[in-house]
XYZ file of C-alpha atoms in Angstrom:
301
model
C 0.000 0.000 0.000
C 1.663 3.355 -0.884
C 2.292 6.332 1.411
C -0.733 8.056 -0.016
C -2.998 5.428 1.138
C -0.930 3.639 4.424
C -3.009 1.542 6.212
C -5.632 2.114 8.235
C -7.041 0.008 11.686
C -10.254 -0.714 12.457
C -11.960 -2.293 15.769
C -15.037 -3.982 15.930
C -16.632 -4.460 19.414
C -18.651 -7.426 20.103
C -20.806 -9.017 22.670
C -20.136 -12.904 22.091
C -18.178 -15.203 19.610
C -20.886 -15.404 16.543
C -21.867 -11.668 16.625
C -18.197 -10.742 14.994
C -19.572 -12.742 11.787
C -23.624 -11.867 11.494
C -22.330 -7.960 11.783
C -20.099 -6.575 9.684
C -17.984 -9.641 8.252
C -18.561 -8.255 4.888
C -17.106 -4.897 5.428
C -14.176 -6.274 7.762
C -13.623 -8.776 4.378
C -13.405 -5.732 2.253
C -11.255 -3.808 4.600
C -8.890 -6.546 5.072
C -8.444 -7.246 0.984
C -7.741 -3.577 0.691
C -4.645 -3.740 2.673
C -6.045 -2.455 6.480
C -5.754 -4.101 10.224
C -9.025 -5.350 11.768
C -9.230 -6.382 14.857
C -12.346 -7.848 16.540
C -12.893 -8.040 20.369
C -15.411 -10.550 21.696
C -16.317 -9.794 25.600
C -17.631 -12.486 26.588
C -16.581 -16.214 26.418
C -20.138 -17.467 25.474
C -20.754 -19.925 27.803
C -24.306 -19.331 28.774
C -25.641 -19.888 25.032
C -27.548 -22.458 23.939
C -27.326 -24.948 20.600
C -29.296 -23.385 18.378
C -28.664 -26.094 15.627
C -31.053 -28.580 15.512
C -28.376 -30.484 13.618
C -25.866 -30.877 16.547
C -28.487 -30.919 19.674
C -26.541 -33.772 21.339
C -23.039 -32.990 20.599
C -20.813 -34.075 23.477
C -18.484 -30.904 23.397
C -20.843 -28.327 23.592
C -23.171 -30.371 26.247
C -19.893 -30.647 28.651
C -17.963 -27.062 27.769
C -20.200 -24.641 25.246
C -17.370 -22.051 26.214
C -14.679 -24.017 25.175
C -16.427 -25.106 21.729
C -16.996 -21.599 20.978
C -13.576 -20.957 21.218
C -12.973 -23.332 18.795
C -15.365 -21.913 16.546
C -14.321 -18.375 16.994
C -10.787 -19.357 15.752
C -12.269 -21.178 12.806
C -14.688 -17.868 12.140
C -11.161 -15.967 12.839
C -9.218 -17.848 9.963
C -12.357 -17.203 7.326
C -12.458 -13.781 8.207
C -8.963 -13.072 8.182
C -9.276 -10.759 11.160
C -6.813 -10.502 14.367
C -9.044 -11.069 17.414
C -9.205 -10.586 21.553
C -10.731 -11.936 23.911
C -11.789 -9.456 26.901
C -12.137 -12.277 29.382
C -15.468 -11.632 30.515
C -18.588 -14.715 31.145
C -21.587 -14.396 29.395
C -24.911 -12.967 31.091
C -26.664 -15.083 29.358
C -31.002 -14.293 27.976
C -33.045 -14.203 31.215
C -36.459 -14.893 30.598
C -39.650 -14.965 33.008
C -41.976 -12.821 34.099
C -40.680 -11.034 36.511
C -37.004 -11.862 35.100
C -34.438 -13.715 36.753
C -31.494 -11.651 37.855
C -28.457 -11.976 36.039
C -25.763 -14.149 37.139
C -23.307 -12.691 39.984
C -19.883 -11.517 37.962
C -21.411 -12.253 34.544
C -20.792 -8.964 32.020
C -23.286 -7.196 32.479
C -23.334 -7.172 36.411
C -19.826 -5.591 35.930
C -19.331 -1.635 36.861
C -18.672 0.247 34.183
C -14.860 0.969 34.648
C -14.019 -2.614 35.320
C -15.583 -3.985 32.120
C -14.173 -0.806 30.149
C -10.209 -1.246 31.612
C -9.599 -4.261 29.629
C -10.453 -2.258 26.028
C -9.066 0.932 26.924
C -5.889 -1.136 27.417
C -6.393 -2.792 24.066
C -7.466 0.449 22.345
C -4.232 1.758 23.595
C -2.003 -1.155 22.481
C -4.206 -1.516 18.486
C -4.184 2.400 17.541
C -7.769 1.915 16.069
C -8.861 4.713 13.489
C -11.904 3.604 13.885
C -14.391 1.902 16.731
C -17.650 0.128 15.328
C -19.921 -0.233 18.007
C -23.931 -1.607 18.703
C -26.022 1.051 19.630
C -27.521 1.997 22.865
C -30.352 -1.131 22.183
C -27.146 -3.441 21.787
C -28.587 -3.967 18.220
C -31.296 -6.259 20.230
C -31.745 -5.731 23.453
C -29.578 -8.571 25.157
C -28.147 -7.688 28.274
C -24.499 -8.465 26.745
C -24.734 -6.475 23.598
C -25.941 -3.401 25.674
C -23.211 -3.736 28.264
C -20.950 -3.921 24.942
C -22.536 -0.291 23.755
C -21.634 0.929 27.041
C -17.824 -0.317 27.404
C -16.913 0.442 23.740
C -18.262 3.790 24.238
C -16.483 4.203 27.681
C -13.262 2.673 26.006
C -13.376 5.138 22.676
C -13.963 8.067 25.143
C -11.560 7.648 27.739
C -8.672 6.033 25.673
C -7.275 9.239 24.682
C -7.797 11.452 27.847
C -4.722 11.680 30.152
C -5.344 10.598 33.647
C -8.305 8.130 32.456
C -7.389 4.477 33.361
C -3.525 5.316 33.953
C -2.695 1.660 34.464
C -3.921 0.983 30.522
C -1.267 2.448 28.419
C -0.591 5.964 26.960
C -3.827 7.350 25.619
C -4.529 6.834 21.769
C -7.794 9.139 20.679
C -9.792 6.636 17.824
C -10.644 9.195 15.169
C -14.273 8.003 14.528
C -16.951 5.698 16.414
C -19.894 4.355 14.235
C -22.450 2.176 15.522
C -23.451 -0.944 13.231
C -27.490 -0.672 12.035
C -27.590 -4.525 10.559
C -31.044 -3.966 11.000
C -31.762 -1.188 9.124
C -35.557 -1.366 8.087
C -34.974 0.300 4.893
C -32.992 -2.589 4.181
C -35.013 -4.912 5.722
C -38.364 -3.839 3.951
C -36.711 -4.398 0.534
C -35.172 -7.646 0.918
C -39.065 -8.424 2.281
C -40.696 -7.109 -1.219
C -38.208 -7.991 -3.200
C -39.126 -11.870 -1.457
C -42.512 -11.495 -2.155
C -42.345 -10.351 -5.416
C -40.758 -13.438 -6.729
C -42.925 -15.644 -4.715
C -40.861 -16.771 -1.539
C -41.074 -16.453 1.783
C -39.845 -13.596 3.541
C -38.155 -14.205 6.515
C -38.896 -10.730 8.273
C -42.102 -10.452 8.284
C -42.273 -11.036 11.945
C -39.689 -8.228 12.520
C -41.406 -6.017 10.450
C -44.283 -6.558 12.894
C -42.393 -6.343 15.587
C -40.377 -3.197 14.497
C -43.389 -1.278 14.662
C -44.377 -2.231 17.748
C -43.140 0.607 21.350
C -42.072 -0.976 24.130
C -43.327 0.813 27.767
C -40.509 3.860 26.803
C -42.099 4.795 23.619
C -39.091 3.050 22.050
C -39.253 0.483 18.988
C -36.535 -1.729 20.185
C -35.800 -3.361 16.821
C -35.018 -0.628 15.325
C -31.938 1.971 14.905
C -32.603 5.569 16.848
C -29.991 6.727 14.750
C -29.977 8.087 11.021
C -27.815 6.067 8.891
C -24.889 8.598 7.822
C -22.470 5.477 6.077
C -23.525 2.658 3.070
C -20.238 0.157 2.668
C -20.153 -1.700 -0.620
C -19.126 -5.176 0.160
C -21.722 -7.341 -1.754
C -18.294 -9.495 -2.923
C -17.854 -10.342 0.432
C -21.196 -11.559 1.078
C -19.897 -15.129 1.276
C -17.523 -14.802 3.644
C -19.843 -13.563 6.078
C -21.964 -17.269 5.248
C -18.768 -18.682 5.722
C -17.835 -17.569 8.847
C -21.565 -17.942 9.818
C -21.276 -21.845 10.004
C -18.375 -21.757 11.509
C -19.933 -20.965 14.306
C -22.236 -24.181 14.778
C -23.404 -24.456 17.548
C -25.245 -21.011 17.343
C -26.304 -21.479 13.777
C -28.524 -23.803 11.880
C -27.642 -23.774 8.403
C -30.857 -24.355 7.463
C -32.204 -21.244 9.420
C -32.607 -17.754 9.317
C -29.369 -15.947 8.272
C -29.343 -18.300 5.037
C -33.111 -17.672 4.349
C -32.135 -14.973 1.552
C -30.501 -16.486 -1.201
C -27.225 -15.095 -2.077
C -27.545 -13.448 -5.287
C -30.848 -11.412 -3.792
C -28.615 -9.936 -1.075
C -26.222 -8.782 -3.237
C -28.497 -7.577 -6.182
C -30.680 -5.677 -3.747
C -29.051 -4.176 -0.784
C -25.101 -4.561 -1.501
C -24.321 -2.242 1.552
C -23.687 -3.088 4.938
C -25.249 0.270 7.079
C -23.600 2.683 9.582
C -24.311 5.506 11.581
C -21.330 8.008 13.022
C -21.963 9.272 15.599
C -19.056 10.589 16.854
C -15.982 12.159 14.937
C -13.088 14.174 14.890
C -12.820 14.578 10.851
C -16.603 16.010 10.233
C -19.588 13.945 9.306
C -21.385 13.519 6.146
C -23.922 16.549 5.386
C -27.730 16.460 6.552
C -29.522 14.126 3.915
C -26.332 12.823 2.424
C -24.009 9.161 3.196
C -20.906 8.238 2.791
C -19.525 5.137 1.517
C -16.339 4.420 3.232
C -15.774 4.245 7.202
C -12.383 5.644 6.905
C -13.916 8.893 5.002
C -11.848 11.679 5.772
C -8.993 9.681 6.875
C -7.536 8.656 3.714
């Protein structure tokens, strides 16, 4: 890569091994082939998941140690990818459910304070030199308990990794240049995959969603969907497959069969070749009102 265009590094913050490949593998693939780091941070181990294949209910290493067979698959997913990857050492809160819920386990992620679950990426920001931080939003991109305690450390991580004084035992402060937050579920997107379904006669896999995304929880809130305007479009239909790719690598979460392979390929790529972004915070300007950009390193290259 010449001087003009040196390589840039890019961190993507996620909540569990899996999450790293249904958001964003296509852009990190595109990224990667143009000559820039990536590094992916999982923050928790896993553990508390369940199979989700049908195909592998009674697999021995899973039933005994689903943390350690996610490890495994996470370095699989890691070779596909291409991406370097961390670990942040934290145990998975696992989905309560009930009514009233369960508390969350004692010591799991998101029981943590804030500055104990945030050291361990500041440190890491501090060592990688990210440009740039993708992030879930404030909803964790679904509101899991894990993916919102992720929002809140890799927003208290991009923050306070470049302010002298903050977490002094973490390194010397690097300042990330921009944070985005991923909007995989962007119902633009969503509601033209659905037609485009329809219109040649198969079934639509969001039409639940599409319910459901209309729908306020007791805030007012739709909790499906994105608060946030989406500023950044990343062409990276090529890389479509990787993402698929990765996706089964991880199979004890994923059912090849199931959802995320409900679209055929081609359809993806013909109709929404993007994967979607919003910035939301910056230190080299955002796009203007009513306009996107097509590049997360925009204005850094």
């Amino acid at each position: 890569m010449s001087e003009t265009h040196a390589a840039l590094r890019l961190l993507a913050v996620h909540a569990h091994p899996d999450d790293e490949s249904s958001k964003g593998a296509p852009m990190m693939a595109k990224y990667l082939a143009e000559g820039h780091e990536v590094m992916v941070v999982s923050c928790t181990d896993g553990s508390r998941g369940d199979i989700q294949n049908p195909h592998i209910l009674d697999a021995p290493h899973p039933r005994r140690d689903m943390a350690g067979a996610r490890r495994l698959e996470m370095a699989a997913a890691r070779e596909i990818l291409g991406v370097d990857h961390r670990w942040l050492g934290f145990i998975d809160s696992g989905l309560p459910e009930g009514d009233p819920l369960p508390p969350l386990p004692w010591g799991s992620f998101a029981t943590l304070p804030i500055d104990q679950a945030s050291a361990p990426l500041v440190r890491l920001i501090r060592e990688f030199r990210p440009h740039v931080v993708v992030a879930y939003d404030e909803n964790g991109g679904y509101p899991h308990p894990d993916h919102i305690m992720a929002h809140r450390v890799a927003v208290e991580a991009f923050r306070a990794a470049g302010k002298d004084g903050a977490y002094p035992d973490a390194g010397e402060p690097w300042a990330p240049s921009k944070l985005y937050y991923d909007v995989s579920f962007n119902p633009d997107k969503v509601r033209r995959i659905h037609d485009a379904l329809v219109s040649a006669g198969l079934t639509s896999p969001y039409a639940d969603w599409i319910a459901r995304a209309s729908e306020n929880d007791a805030e007012g809130h739709r909790p499906w969907t994105s608060r946030h305007r989406v500023t950044t479009h990343v062409q990276c239909a090529e890389y479509f497959e990787v993402r698929d790719r990765a996706l089964l690598a991880h199979a004890t979460q994923i059912d090849p069969d199931g959802w995320f392979f409900a679209v055929p390929l081609e359809l993806r790529q013909r109709e929404w070749p993007w994967e979607d972004y919003a910035l939301i915070e910056s230190a080299v300007g955002f796009p203007e009102e009513g306009t996107t950009e097509g590049d997360l390193f925009a204005g850094l290259r």
